[in-house]
């Protein structure tokens, strides 16, 4: 059997068995799958296309609010729910909860994708640091805007619908959200793996290497740039919807449009693993999550200092990420053929 297929089957088996192998860490592993999705989707722009963006956090926050708002609004007055103590007045039945959840999750993917298409026409003409700064401003503005909307709790935030009574305890709840997160990660990975093997992936790389030449060859680069952002927004929005339900509370700046945490994390994870590769963002997200949980456990109070040190280490010692380092260290395992003379020359240079 092909080695890649064996690897995929082993990883799939681990993902399925993880809640039973590590029952005390189901929430942490669920968040890890969400981080993998964020890293993979950021890499569509930052790695494959060469457009470093800080705006994907906007779609993450939109997904949170859209999913929970539709879960509530389909059955109860949203304004009364978000009023002080209002969430205690209404109780979802199991049918209402799951209907609202899946409808809300679908809308949490579709609406951010539409927003990305609309905004993309306005800002994807920018390049380099102009584009990065513009997307950073969009993420900050989205958080401030959400903090002024009374319908969704304004600055005090809102609670997502609690797990309905009568269909199991908190263990069943955590397993349900775990497998939804895992399925989202698998589907995102497989979709991007397929997309990168098509003309879409080739054009994104052409834009990264030389956008002007790509346009001179007759490629409509704007269409592909917008498509890439729409794809990212679709999966990021769905990840936000899941995250909002798992944590149970949505606050506009610190939770939903959290640029200084999740907004930075998705960039760092892709760079750590090796941007512009398929497996790099996956490896980077998993490694980063393990580091982060360790920092919050052993360096509480200094965790952000430790994260800052990690960023410095990555930039200095792993500029090409873990995948880039492995490719340089073991080129033959990545299908690259290096003769003995080239190998000796590389050793001498080092």
Short mmCIF file of C-alpha atoms in Angstrom, two decimals:
data_model
loop_
_atom_site.label_atom_id
_atom_site.label_comp_id
_atom_site.label_asym_id
_atom_site.label_seq_id
_atom_site.Cartn_x
_atom_site.Cartn_y
_atom_site.Cartn_z
CA UNK A 1 0.00 0.00 0.00
CA UNK A 2 1.17 3.53 -0.76
CA UNK A 3 3.05 5.09 2.18
CA UNK A 4 0.99 8.28 1.96
CA UNK A 5 -2.25 6.32 2.22
CA UNK A 6 -0.90 4.49 5.28
CA UNK A 7 0.06 7.83 6.84
CA UNK A 8 -3.38 9.30 6.18
CA UNK A 9 -5.12 6.22 7.63
CA UNK A 10 -2.93 6.35 10.76
CA UNK A 11 -3.69 10.04 11.28
CA UNK A 12 -7.39 9.44 10.69
CA UNK A 13 -7.39 6.59 13.21
CA UNK A 14 -5.64 8.82 15.76
CA UNK A 15 -8.18 11.59 15.23
CA UNK A 16 -11.08 9.22 15.75
CA UNK A 17 -9.58 7.55 18.81
CA UNK A 18 -8.13 10.69 20.47
CA UNK A 19 -11.18 11.46 22.70
CA UNK A 20 -10.90 7.98 24.21
CA UNK A 21 -7.10 7.96 24.42
CA UNK A 22 -6.94 11.42 26.03
CA UNK A 23 -10.38 11.99 27.63
CA UNK A 24 -9.11 14.83 29.83
CA UNK A 25 -7.91 16.82 26.81
CA UNK A 26 -10.90 16.65 24.47
CA UNK A 27 -11.48 20.41 24.51
CA UNK A 28 -7.79 21.18 23.96
CA UNK A 29 -7.57 18.77 21.01
CA UNK A 30 -10.82 20.18 19.56
CA UNK A 31 -9.29 23.67 19.67
CA UNK A 32 -6.16 22.24 18.05
CA UNK A 33 -8.21 21.09 15.02
CA UNK A 34 -9.71 24.60 14.83
CA UNK A 35 -6.19 26.05 14.85
CA UNK A 36 -5.18 23.71 12.02
CA UNK A 37 -8.10 25.07 9.97
CA UNK A 38 -7.07 28.67 10.70
CA UNK A 39 -3.46 27.93 9.76
CA UNK A 40 -4.38 26.11 6.54
CA UNK A 41 -6.73 28.85 5.39
CA UNK A 42 -4.34 31.70 6.22
CA UNK A 43 -1.73 29.95 4.10
CA UNK A 44 -3.97 30.22 1.04
CA UNK A 45 -3.18 33.95 0.97
CA UNK A 46 0.01 34.24 3.01
CA UNK A 47 1.82 31.18 1.68
CA UNK A 48 0.40 30.05 -1.65
CA UNK A 49 -0.48 33.52 -2.96
CA UNK A 50 2.08 35.66 -1.13
CA UNK A 51 -0.47 38.12 0.30
CA UNK A 52 0.11 38.41 4.06
CA UNK A 53 -3.25 39.12 5.63
CA UNK A 54 -4.40 39.92 9.17
CA UNK A 55 -8.04 40.15 8.10
CA UNK A 56 -9.08 36.49 8.37
CA UNK A 57 -9.92 37.10 12.03
CA UNK A 58 -12.86 39.16 10.73
CA UNK A 59 -14.41 36.02 9.18
CA UNK A 60 -13.71 34.05 12.37
CA UNK A 61 -15.66 36.56 14.46
CA UNK A 62 -18.45 36.82 11.90
CA UNK A 63 -18.85 33.06 12.00
CA UNK A 64 -19.19 33.13 15.79
CA UNK A 65 -21.89 35.78 15.82
CA UNK A 66 -23.79 34.47 12.79
CA UNK A 67 -23.97 30.87 13.99
CA UNK A 68 -25.12 31.68 17.53
CA UNK A 69 -27.47 34.47 16.41
CA UNK A 70 -29.31 32.19 14.00
CA UNK A 71 -29.40 29.37 16.54
CA UNK A 72 -31.23 31.72 18.88
CA UNK A 73 -33.18 33.87 16.43
CA UNK A 74 -34.83 30.93 14.66
CA UNK A 75 -36.80 30.15 17.81
CA UNK A 76 -36.59 33.05 20.27
CA UNK A 77 -36.34 36.88 20.18
CA UNK A 78 -32.62 37.57 19.87
CA UNK A 79 -32.83 40.98 21.56
CA UNK A 80 -34.46 39.45 24.66
CA UNK A 81 -31.86 36.67 24.75
CA UNK A 82 -28.94 39.09 24.72
CA UNK A 83 -30.51 41.34 27.36
CA UNK A 84 -29.16 40.93 30.88
CA UNK A 85 -30.18 37.47 32.11
CA UNK A 86 -32.28 36.87 29.02
CA UNK A 87 -30.54 33.63 28.10
CA UNK A 88 -31.97 32.05 31.25
CA UNK A 89 -35.54 32.73 30.09
CA UNK A 90 -35.46 30.55 26.98
CA UNK A 91 -34.52 26.89 26.68
CA UNK A 92 -33.85 25.04 23.43
CA UNK A 93 -35.32 21.62 22.96
CA UNK A 94 -32.89 19.03 21.49
CA UNK A 95 -34.57 19.38 18.08
CA UNK A 96 -34.36 23.16 18.17
CA UNK A 97 -30.73 23.07 19.28
CA UNK A 98 -29.48 20.79 16.52
CA UNK A 99 -31.59 22.38 13.80
CA UNK A 100 -30.37 25.83 14.77
CA UNK A 101 -26.79 24.65 15.15
CA UNK A 102 -26.44 23.10 11.70
CA UNK A 103 -28.34 25.87 9.93
CA UNK A 104 -26.28 28.46 11.81
CA UNK A 105 -23.05 26.63 10.94
CA UNK A 106 -23.87 26.62 7.23
CA UNK A 107 -24.72 30.33 7.30
CA UNK A 108 -21.53 30.99 9.30
CA UNK A 109 -19.63 29.66 6.30
CA UNK A 110 -21.67 31.21 3.49
CA UNK A 111 -22.12 34.78 4.78
CA UNK A 112 -18.40 35.41 5.52
CA UNK A 113 -17.60 34.03 2.06
CA UNK A 114 -19.98 36.58 0.52
CA UNK A 115 -18.46 39.34 2.64
CA UNK A 116 -14.98 38.28 1.48
CA UNK A 117 -16.06 38.47 -2.16
CA UNK A 118 -17.48 41.98 -1.70
CA UNK A 119 -14.53 43.32 0.28
CA UNK A 120 -12.05 41.56 -1.97
CA UNK A 121 -13.00 43.69 -4.96
CA UNK A 122 -12.11 46.76 -2.94
CA UNK A 123 -8.81 45.82 -1.28
CA UNK A 124 -7.18 43.01 -3.26
CA UNK A 125 -5.83 45.59 -5.67
CA UNK A 126 -3.44 46.56 -2.86
CA UNK A 127 -0.14 44.74 -2.54
CA UNK A 128 2.57 44.12 0.04
CA UNK A 129 2.43 45.95 3.35
CA UNK A 130 -0.45 48.16 2.12
CA UNK A 131 -2.67 45.09 1.86
CA UNK A 132 -1.47 43.75 5.25
CA UNK A 133 -2.18 47.07 7.02
CA UNK A 134 -5.59 47.36 5.38
CA UNK A 135 -6.63 43.88 6.52
CA UNK A 136 -5.34 44.60 10.02
CA UNK A 137 -7.58 47.67 10.12
CA UNK A 138 -10.57 45.62 8.97
CA UNK A 139 -10.11 43.14 11.80
CA UNK A 140 -9.87 45.88 14.42
CA UNK A 141 -12.83 47.79 12.97
CA UNK A 142 -14.98 44.65 12.93
CA UNK A 143 -14.46 44.14 16.66
CA UNK A 144 -15.32 47.75 17.47
CA UNK A 145 -18.37 47.63 15.21
CA UNK A 146 -19.69 44.45 16.86
CA UNK A 147 -19.16 46.06 20.26
CA UNK A 148 -21.69 48.75 19.34
CA UNK A 149 -24.54 46.48 18.19
CA UNK A 150 -27.05 46.05 21.02
CA UNK A 151 -28.85 43.21 19.25
CA UNK A 152 -25.89 40.90 19.82
CA UNK A 153 -25.04 42.14 23.30
CA UNK A 154 -22.77 45.06 22.32
CA UNK A 155 -19.62 45.26 24.46
CA UNK A 156 -20.84 42.79 27.08
CA UNK A 157 -21.11 40.03 24.49
CA UNK A 158 -23.60 37.18 24.29
CA UNK A 159 -23.89 33.56 25.30
CA UNK A 160 -24.34 30.79 22.76
CA UNK A 161 -27.17 28.28 23.31
CA UNK A 162 -26.31 25.79 26.07
CA UNK A 163 -26.31 22.05 25.46
CA UNK A 164 -29.95 20.85 25.73
CA UNK A 165 -30.95 18.82 28.74
CA UNK A 166 -32.02 15.23 28.41
CA UNK A 167 -29.54 14.07 25.73
CA UNK A 168 -26.47 13.24 27.75
CA UNK A 169 -23.99 15.00 29.98
CA UNK A 170 -21.01 17.23 29.33
CA UNK A 171 -19.01 14.24 28.06
CA UNK A 172 -21.42 13.74 25.16
CA UNK A 173 -21.32 17.49 24.45
CA UNK A 174 -17.52 17.54 24.29
CA UNK A 175 -17.42 14.46 22.04
CA UNK A 176 -20.03 15.95 19.70
CA UNK A 177 -18.09 19.17 19.19
CA UNK A 178 -14.81 17.27 19.00
CA UNK A 179 -15.89 15.20 16.02
CA UNK A 180 -17.45 18.19 14.25
CA UNK A 181 -14.13 20.05 14.63
CA UNK A 182 -12.20 17.03 13.43
CA UNK A 183 -14.44 16.60 10.37
CA UNK A 184 -14.06 20.28 9.51
CA UNK A 185 -10.27 19.98 9.70
CA UNK A 186 -10.24 16.84 7.51
CA UNK A 187 -12.56 18.37 4.92
CA UNK A 188 -10.54 21.62 4.83
CA UNK A 189 -7.29 19.70 4.36
CA UNK A 190 -8.68 17.44 1.62
CA UNK A 191 -10.33 20.33 -0.22
CA UNK A 192 -7.14 22.40 -0.23
CA UNK A 193 -5.07 19.36 -1.20
CA UNK A 194 -7.32 18.95 -4.24
CA UNK A 195 -7.44 22.68 -5.00
CA UNK A 196 -3.65 23.04 -4.97
CA UNK A 197 -3.36 20.23 -7.52
CA UNK A 198 -5.53 22.13 -10.02
CA UNK A 199 -5.00 25.27 -12.09
CA UNK A 200 -6.16 27.26 -9.07
CA UNK A 201 -3.07 26.26 -7.09
CA UNK A 202 -0.73 26.96 -10.01
CA UNK A 203 -2.17 30.44 -10.51
CA UNK A 204 -1.86 31.27 -6.79
CA UNK A 205 1.82 30.34 -6.94
CA UNK A 206 2.25 32.38 -10.12
CA UNK A 207 0.77 35.41 -8.34
CA UNK A 208 3.19 34.87 -5.46
CA UNK A 209 6.22 34.54 -7.74
CA UNK A 210 5.44 37.44 -10.10
CA UNK A 211 1.93 38.85 -10.33
CA UNK A 212 2.76 41.23 -13.16
CA UNK A 213 4.05 38.41 -15.35
CA UNK A 214 0.98 36.35 -14.55
CA UNK A 215 -1.26 39.20 -15.69
CA UNK A 216 0.86 39.67 -18.83
CA UNK A 217 0.19 36.02 -19.68
CA UNK A 218 -3.53 36.74 -19.68
CA UNK A 219 -4.43 35.43 -16.23
CA UNK A 220 -7.23 37.27 -14.44
CA UNK A 221 -5.34 37.49 -11.16
CA UNK A 222 -8.05 39.47 -9.37
CA UNK A 223 -10.55 36.66 -9.89
CA UNK A 224 -8.19 34.09 -8.40
CA UNK A 225 -7.22 36.32 -5.49
CA UNK A 226 -10.88 36.86 -4.61
CA UNK A 227 -11.62 33.15 -5.00
CA UNK A 228 -8.78 32.31 -2.62
CA UNK A 229 -10.09 34.74 -0.02
CA UNK A 230 -13.63 33.42 -0.40
CA UNK A 231 -12.39 29.86 0.18
CA UNK A 232 -10.55 30.98 3.32
CA UNK A 233 -13.56 32.90 4.63
CA UNK A 234 -15.84 29.90 4.10
CA UNK A 235 -13.81 27.57 6.32
CA UNK A 236 -12.73 30.22 8.83
CA UNK A 237 -16.36 31.29 9.33
CA UNK A 238 -17.39 27.72 10.03
CA UNK A 239 -14.49 27.36 12.47
CA UNK A 240 -15.69 30.51 14.25
CA UNK A 241 -19.20 29.12 14.54
CA UNK A 242 -17.86 25.98 16.17
CA UNK A 243 -15.56 27.90 18.49
CA UNK A 244 -18.38 30.12 19.71
CA UNK A 245 -20.47 27.09 20.62
CA UNK A 246 -17.63 25.30 22.36
CA UNK A 247 -16.60 28.15 24.64
CA UNK A 248 -20.22 29.21 25.24
CA UNK A 249 -19.62 32.96 25.37
CA UNK A 250 -18.88 35.47 22.60
CA UNK A 251 -17.19 38.79 23.40
CA UNK A 252 -16.44 41.10 20.46
CA UNK A 253 -12.78 42.04 21.01
CA UNK A 254 -11.23 39.32 23.19
CA UNK A 255 -13.07 36.30 21.77
CA UNK A 256 -14.62 36.87 18.35
CA UNK A 257 -12.38 39.42 16.62
CA UNK A 258 -9.36 38.56 18.75
CA UNK A 259 -6.61 39.98 16.57
CA UNK A 260 -3.89 39.87 19.22
CA UNK A 261 -4.45 36.17 19.89
CA UNK A 262 -6.09 34.12 17.13
CA UNK A 263 -5.29 36.75 14.51
CA UNK A 264 -1.58 36.46 15.30
CA UNK A 265 -1.69 32.74 16.00
CA UNK A 266 -2.84 31.81 12.49
CA UNK A 267 0.10 33.70 10.97
CA UNK A 268 2.66 32.31 13.39
CA UNK A 269 1.43 28.72 12.97
CA UNK A 270 1.78 28.78 9.19
CA UNK A 271 5.26 30.35 9.40
CA UNK A 272 6.35 27.88 12.10
CA UNK A 273 5.32 24.88 10.01
CA UNK A 274 6.43 26.32 6.67
CA UNK A 275 4.14 28.54 4.65
CA UNK A 276 3.46 27.75 1.03
CA UNK A 277 3.25 24.01 1.75
CA UNK A 278 0.28 21.74 2.43
CA UNK A 279 1.57 19.99 5.54
CA UNK A 280 3.49 22.94 6.96
CA UNK A 281 0.45 24.75 8.42
CA UNK A 282 -0.81 21.47 9.89
CA UNK A 283 2.50 20.68 11.59
CA UNK A 284 2.91 24.29 12.67
CA UNK A 285 -0.55 24.45 14.24
CA UNK A 286 -0.07 21.23 16.19
CA UNK A 287 3.40 22.22 17.40
CA UNK A 288 2.24 25.73 18.29
CA UNK A 289 -0.77 24.44 20.25
CA UNK A 290 1.44 22.10 22.27
CA UNK A 291 3.86 24.98 23.00
CA UNK A 292 0.99 27.31 23.88
CA UNK A 293 -0.66 24.89 26.29
CA UNK A 294 2.72 24.29 27.91
CA UNK A 295 3.32 28.03 28.29
CA UNK A 296 -0.12 28.56 29.87
CA UNK A 297 0.59 25.67 32.26
CA UNK A 298 4.18 26.29 33.32
CA UNK A 299 4.68 30.01 32.58
CA UNK A 300 1.35 31.46 33.66
CA UNK A 301 1.78 35.21 33.91
CA UNK A 302 4.72 35.07 31.51
CA UNK A 303 2.98 33.16 28.74
CA UNK A 304 3.02 36.04 26.26
CA UNK A 305 6.71 36.61 26.95
CA UNK A 306 7.29 32.93 26.15
CA UNK A 307 5.23 33.26 22.96
CA UNK A 308 7.27 36.29 21.96
CA UNK A 309 10.45 34.29 22.51
CA UNK A 310 9.00 31.52 20.32
CA UNK A 311 8.38 34.03 17.53
CA UNK A 312 12.00 35.21 17.74
CA UNK A 313 13.29 31.62 17.64
CA UNK A 314 11.12 30.79 14.62
CA UNK A 315 12.23 33.87 12.66
CA UNK A 316 15.94 33.36 13.42
CA UNK A 317 16.36 29.58 13.31
CA UNK A 318 13.43 28.42 11.17
CA UNK A 319 12.88 31.15 8.56
CA UNK A 320 11.51 28.52 6.15
CA UNK A 321 9.55 26.74 8.87
CA UNK A 322 9.76 23.15 10.04
CA UNK A 323 8.93 21.79 6.58
CA UNK A 324 11.59 23.97 4.97
CA UNK A 325 14.17 22.75 7.49
CA UNK A 326 13.20 19.11 6.90
CA UNK A 327 13.32 19.59 3.12
CA UNK A 328 16.83 21.03 3.40
CA UNK A 329 17.96 18.36 5.87
CA UNK A 330 16.44 15.34 4.12
CA UNK A 331 15.84 16.37 0.48
CA UNK A 332 15.68 12.80 -0.80
CA UNK A 333 12.60 12.13 1.34
CA UNK A 334 10.79 14.93 -0.49
CA UNK A 335 11.56 13.63 -3.96
CA UNK A 336 14.56 15.90 -4.53
CA UNK A 337 17.67 14.31 -6.06
CA UNK A 338 21.03 15.72 -4.98
CA UNK A 339 24.24 14.22 -6.28
CA UNK A 340 27.30 13.75 -4.11
CA UNK A 341 29.07 16.87 -5.37
CA UNK A 342 26.11 19.09 -4.52
CA UNK A 343 25.89 17.53 -1.10
CA UNK A 344 29.59 18.17 -0.40
CA UNK A 345 29.19 21.77 -1.58
CA UNK A 346 26.26 22.29 0.81
CA UNK A 347 28.28 20.85 3.70
CA UNK A 348 31.22 23.15 2.91
CA UNK A 349 28.95 26.18 2.78
CA UNK A 350 27.62 25.35 6.22
#
